[in-house]
mmCIF file of C-alpha atoms and ligand atoms in Angstrom:
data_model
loop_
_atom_site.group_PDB
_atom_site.id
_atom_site.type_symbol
_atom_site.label_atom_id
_atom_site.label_comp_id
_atom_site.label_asym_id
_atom_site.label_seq_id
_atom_site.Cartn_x
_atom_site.Cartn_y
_atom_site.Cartn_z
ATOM 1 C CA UNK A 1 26.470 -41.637 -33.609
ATOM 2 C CA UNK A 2 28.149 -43.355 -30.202
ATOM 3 C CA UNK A 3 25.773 -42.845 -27.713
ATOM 4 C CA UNK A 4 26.707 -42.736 -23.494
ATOM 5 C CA UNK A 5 25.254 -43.630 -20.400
ATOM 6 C CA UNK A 6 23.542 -39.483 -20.157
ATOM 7 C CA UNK A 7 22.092 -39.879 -24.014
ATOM 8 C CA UNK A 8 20.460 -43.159 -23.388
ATOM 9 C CA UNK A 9 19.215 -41.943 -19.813
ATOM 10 C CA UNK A 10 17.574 -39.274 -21.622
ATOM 11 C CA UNK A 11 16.617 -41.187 -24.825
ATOM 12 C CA UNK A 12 14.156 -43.247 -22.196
ATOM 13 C CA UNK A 13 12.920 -40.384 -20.632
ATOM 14 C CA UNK A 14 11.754 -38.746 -23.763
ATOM 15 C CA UNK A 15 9.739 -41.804 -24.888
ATOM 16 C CA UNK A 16 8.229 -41.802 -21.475
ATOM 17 C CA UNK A 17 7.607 -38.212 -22.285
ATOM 18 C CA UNK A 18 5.977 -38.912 -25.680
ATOM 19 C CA UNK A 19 3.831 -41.765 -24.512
ATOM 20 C CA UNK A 20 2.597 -39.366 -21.313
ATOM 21 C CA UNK A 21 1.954 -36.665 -23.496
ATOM 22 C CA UNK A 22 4.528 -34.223 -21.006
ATOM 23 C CA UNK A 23 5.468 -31.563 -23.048
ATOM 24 C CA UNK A 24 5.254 -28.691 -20.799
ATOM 25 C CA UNK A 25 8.430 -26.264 -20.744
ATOM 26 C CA UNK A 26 10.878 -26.972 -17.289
ATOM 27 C CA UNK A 27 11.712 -23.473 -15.605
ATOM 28 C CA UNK A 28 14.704 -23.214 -17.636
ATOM 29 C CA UNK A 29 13.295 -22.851 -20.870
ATOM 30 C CA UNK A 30 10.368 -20.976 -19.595
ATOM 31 C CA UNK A 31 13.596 -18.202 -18.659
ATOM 32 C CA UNK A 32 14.833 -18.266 -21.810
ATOM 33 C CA UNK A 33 11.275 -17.888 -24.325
ATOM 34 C CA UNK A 34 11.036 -14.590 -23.909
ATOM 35 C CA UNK A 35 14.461 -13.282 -25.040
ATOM 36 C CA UNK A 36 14.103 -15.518 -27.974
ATOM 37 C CA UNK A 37 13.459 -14.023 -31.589
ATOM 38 C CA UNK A 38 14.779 -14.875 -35.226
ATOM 39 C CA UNK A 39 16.709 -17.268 -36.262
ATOM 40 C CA UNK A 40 17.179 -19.541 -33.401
ATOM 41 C CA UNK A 41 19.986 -22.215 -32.897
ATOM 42 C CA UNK A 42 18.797 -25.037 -29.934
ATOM 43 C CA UNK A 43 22.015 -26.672 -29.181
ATOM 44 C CA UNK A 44 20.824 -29.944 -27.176
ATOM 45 C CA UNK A 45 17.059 -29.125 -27.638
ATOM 46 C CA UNK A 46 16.038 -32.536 -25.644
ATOM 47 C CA UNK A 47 12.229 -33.231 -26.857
ATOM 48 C CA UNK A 48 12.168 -29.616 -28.691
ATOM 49 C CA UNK A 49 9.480 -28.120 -26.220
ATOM 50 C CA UNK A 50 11.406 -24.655 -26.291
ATOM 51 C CA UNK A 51 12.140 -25.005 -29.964
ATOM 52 C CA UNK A 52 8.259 -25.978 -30.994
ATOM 53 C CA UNK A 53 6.959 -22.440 -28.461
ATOM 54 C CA UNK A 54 9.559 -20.459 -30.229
ATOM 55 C CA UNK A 55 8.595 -21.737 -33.754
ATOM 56 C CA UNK A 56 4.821 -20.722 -32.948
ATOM 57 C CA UNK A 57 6.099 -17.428 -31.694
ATOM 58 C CA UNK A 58 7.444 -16.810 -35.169
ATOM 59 C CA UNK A 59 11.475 -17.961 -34.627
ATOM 60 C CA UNK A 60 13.057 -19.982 -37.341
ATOM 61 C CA UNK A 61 14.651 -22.792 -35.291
ATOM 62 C CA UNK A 62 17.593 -25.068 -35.763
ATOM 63 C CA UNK A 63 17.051 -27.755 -32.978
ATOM 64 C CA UNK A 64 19.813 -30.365 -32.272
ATOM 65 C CA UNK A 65 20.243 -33.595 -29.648
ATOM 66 C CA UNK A 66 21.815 -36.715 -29.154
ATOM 67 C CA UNK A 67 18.606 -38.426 -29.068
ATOM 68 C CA UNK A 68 16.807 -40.309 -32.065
ATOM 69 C CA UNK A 69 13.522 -40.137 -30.267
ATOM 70 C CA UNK A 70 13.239 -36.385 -29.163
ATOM 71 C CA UNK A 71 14.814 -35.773 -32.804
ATOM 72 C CA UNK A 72 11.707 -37.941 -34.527
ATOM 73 C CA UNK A 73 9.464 -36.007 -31.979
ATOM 74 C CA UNK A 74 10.415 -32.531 -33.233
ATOM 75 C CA UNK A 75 10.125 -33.562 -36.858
ATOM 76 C CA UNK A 76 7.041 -34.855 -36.428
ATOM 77 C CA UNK A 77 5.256 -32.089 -34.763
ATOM 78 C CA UNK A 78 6.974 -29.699 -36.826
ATOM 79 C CA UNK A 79 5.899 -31.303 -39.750
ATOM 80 C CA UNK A 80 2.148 -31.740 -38.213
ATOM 81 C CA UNK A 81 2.064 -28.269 -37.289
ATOM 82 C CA UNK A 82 3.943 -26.626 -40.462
ATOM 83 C CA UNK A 83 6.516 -24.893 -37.998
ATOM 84 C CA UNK A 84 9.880 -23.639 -39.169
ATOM 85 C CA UNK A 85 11.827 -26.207 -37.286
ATOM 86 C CA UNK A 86 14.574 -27.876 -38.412
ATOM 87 C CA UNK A 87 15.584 -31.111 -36.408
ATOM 88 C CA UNK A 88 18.958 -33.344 -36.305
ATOM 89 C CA UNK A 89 20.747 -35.938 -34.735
ATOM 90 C CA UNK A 90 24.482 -34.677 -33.335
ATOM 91 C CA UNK A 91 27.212 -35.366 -31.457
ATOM 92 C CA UNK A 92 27.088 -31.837 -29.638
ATOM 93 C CA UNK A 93 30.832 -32.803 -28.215
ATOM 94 C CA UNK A 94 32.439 -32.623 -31.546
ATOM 95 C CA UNK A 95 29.806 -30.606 -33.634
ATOM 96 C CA UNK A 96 31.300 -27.404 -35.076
ATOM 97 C CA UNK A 97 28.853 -24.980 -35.582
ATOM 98 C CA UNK A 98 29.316 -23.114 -39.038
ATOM 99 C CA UNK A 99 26.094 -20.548 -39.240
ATOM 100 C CA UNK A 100 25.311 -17.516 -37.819
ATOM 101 C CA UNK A 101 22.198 -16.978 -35.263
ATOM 102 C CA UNK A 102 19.897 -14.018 -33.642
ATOM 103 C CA UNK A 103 19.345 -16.417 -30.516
ATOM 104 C CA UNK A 104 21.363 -19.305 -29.213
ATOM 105 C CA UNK A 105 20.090 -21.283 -26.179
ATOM 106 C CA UNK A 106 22.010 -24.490 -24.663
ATOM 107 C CA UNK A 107 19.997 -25.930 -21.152
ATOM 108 C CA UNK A 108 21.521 -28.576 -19.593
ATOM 109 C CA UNK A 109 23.875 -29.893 -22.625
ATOM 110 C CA UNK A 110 27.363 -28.735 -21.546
ATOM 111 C CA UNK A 111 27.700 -30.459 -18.306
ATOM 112 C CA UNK A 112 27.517 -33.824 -19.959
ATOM 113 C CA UNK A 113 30.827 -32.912 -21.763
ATOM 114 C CA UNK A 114 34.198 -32.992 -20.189
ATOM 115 C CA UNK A 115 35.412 -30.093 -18.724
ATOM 116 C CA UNK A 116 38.182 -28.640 -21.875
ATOM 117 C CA UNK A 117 34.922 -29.952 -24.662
ATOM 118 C CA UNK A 118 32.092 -27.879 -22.679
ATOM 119 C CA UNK A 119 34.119 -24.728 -23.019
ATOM 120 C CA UNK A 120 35.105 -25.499 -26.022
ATOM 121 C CA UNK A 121 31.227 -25.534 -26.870
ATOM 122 C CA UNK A 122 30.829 -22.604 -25.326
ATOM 123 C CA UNK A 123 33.080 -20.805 -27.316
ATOM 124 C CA UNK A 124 31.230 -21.995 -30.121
ATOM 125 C CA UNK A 125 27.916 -20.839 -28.730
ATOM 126 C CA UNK A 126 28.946 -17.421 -28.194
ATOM 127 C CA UNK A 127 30.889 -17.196 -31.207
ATOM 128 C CA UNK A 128 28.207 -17.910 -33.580
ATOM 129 C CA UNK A 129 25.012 -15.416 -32.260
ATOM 130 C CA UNK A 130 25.308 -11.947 -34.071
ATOM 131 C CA UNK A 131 25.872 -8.874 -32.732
ATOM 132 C CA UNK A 132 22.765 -7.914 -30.350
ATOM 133 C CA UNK A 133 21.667 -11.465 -30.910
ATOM 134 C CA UNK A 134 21.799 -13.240 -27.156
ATOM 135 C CA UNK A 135 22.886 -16.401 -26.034
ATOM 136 C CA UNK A 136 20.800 -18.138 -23.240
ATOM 137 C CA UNK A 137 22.541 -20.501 -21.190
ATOM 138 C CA UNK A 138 21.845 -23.073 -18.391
ATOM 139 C CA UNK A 139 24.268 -25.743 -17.279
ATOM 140 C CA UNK A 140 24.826 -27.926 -13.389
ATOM 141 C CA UNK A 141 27.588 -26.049 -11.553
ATOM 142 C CA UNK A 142 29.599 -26.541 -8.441
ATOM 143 C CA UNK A 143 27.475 -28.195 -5.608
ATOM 144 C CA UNK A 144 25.566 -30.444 -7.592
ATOM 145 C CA UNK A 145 25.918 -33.500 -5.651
ATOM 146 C CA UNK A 146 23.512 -35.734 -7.549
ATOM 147 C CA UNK A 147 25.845 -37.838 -10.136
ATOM 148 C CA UNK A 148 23.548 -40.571 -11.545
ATOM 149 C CA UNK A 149 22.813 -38.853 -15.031
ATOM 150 C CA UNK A 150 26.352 -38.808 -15.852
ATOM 151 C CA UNK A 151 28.574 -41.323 -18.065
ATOM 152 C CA UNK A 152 31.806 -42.621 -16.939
ATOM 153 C CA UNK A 153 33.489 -40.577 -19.592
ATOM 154 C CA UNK A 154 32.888 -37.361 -18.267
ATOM 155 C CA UNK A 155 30.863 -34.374 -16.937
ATOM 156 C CA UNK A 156 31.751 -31.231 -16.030
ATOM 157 C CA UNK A 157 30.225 -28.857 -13.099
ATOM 158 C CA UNK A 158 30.943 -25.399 -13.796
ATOM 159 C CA UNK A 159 31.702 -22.485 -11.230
ATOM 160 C CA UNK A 160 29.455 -19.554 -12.008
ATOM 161 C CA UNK A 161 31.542 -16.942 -11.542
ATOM 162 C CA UNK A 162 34.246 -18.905 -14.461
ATOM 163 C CA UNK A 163 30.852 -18.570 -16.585
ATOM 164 C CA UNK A 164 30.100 -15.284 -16.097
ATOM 165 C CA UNK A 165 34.106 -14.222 -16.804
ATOM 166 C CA UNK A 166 33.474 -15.568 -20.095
ATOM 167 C CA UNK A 167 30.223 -13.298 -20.679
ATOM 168 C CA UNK A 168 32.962 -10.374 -20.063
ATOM 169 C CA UNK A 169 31.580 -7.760 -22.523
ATOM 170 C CA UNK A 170 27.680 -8.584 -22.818
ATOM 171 C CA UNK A 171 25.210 -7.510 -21.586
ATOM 172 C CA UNK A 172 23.702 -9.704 -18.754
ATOM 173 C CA UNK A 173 20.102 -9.620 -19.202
ATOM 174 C CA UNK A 174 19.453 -13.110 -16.745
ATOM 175 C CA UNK A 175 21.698 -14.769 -14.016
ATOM 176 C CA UNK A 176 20.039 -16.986 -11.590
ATOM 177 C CA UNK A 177 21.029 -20.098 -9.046
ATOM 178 C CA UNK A 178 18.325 -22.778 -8.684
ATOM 179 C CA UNK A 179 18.724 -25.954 -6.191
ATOM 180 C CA UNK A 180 16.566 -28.670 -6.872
ATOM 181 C CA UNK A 181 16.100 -31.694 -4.518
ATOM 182 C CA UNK A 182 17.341 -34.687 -6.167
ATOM 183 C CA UNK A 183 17.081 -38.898 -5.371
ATOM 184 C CA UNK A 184 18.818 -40.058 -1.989
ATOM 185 C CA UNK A 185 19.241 -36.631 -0.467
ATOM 186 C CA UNK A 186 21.077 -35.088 -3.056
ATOM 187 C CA UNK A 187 21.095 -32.009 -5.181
ATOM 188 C CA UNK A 188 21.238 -30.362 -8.998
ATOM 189 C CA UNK A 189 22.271 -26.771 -8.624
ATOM 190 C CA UNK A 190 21.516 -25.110 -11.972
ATOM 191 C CA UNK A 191 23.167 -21.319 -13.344
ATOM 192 C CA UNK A 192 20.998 -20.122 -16.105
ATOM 193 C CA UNK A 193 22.060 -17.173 -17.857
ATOM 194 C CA UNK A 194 20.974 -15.144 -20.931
ATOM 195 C CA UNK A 195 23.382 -12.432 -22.543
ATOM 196 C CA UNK A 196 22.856 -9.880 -24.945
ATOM 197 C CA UNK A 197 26.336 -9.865 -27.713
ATOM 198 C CA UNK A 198 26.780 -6.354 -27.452
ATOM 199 C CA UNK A 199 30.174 -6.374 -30.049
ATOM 200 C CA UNK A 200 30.305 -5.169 -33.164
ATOM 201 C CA UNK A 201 33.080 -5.572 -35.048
ATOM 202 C CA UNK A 202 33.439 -1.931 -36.269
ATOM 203 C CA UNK A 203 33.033 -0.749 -32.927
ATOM 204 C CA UNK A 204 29.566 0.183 -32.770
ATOM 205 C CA UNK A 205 26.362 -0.113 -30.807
ATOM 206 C CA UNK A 206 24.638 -2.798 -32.029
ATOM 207 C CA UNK A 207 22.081 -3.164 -34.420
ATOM 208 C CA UNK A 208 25.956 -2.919 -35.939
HETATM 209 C C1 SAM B 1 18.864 -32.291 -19.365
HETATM 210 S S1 SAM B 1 18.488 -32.685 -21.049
HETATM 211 C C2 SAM B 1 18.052 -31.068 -21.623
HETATM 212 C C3 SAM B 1 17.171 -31.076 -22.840
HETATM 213 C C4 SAM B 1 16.418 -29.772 -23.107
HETATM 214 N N1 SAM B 1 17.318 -28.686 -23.434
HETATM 215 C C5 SAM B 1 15.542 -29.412 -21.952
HETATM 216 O O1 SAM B 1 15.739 -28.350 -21.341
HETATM 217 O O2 SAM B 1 14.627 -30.193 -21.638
HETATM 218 C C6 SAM B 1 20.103 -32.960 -21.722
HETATM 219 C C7 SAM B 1 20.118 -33.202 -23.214
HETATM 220 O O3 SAM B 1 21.466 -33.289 -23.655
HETATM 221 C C8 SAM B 1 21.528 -34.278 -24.672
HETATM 222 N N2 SAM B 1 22.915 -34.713 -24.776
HETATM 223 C C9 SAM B 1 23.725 -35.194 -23.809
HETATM 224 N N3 SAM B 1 24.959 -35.433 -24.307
HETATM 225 C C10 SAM B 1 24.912 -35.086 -25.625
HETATM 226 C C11 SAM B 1 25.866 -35.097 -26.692
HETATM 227 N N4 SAM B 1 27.121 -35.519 -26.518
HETATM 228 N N5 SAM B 1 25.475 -34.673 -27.913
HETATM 229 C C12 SAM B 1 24.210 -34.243 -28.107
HETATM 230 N N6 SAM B 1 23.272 -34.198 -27.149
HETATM 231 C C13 SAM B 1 23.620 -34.634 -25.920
HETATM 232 C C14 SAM B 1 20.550 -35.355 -24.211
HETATM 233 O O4 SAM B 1 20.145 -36.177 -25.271
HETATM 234 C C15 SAM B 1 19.433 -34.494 -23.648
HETATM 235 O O5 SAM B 1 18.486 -34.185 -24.630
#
């Protein structure tokens, strides 16, 4: 696949990653763990560190990135460790998601789109976790003034309260704002959210 200037920035960091042995969770994914179960769709899983904890908490996992090296990673330890991971390399701009999943968690993929792709993704993201299934969400809004990660052919910095609006209808089970100090004074402000799909398409309380 084409890679950009955000996939290879992140392809390096993962092999300094692997070679340091840092594999702890980031705050993010810590969020999201717990509201994890089943069958578990990790769209832009970087190194796989929240797809590995929720394979050994007994999640079948789907884990998918950009990057050759954090894909490789997963496999490996998957394989190692006989976890029910399965690990591929995607375009997550253009991938069209086609199964159906109890969990669905996307941190920090879909500001590395454009703008009309991320919620495009979105859509997708929501669309495919069943009914009482949750989606768990984290993305750089409005704010962030730190721009080095991103590639010349786009990014997109969401507004939170556009976000929610398109959670209309679940159940809100996380929404926080995080600011993190970034290089030459500037800043990442993060929105995580997890949501509980509480539709079911006959109209009942879910489990439909
Ligand atoms: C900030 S990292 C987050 C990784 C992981 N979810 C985590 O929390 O550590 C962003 C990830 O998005 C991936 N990425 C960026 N653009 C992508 C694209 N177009 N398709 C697939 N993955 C992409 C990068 O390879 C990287 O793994």
């Amino acid at each position: 696949m084409e890679t950009n200037r955000s996939i290879e920035f992140f392809d390096r960091q993962f092999r300094r990653q692997i070679d340091a042995r840092e594999f702890e969770l980031n705050p993010f994914e810590q969020l999201a763990l717990p509201h994890l179960s089943g069958m578990v769709l990790d769209f832009g899983s970087g190194l796989g560190n929240l797809a590995i904890a929720a394979a050994r908490s007994g999640c079948s996992v789907v884990a998918l990135d950009a990057s050759s090296t954090a894909i490789e990673h997963i496999r490996d330890v998957a394989a190692h460790d006989a976890l029910p991971v399965t690990a591929a390399v995607a375009d997550l701009g253009t991938y069209r998601i086609v199964d159906r999943f109890d969990s669905v968690v996307s941190i920090g993929l879909l500001m590395f789109l454009d703008c009309p792709t991320a919620w495009r993704q979105l859509e997708q993201i929501k669309d495919c976790v069943r009914p009482g299934g949750v989606a768990a969400l984290n993305v750089l809004v409005a704010g962030t003034s730190y721009m080095d990660m991103f590639a010349p052919e786009g990014h997109c910095l969401f507004r939170p309260d556009d976000v929610l609006a398109r959670f209309d209808g679940w159940q809100v089970l996380v929404d926080t704002r995080q600011d993190f100090p970034a290089p030459g004074g500037t800043t990442k402000s993060f929105m995580t959210i997890v949501a509980r799909n509480s539709g079911c398409t006959d109209g009942s309380t879910p489990p439909c």
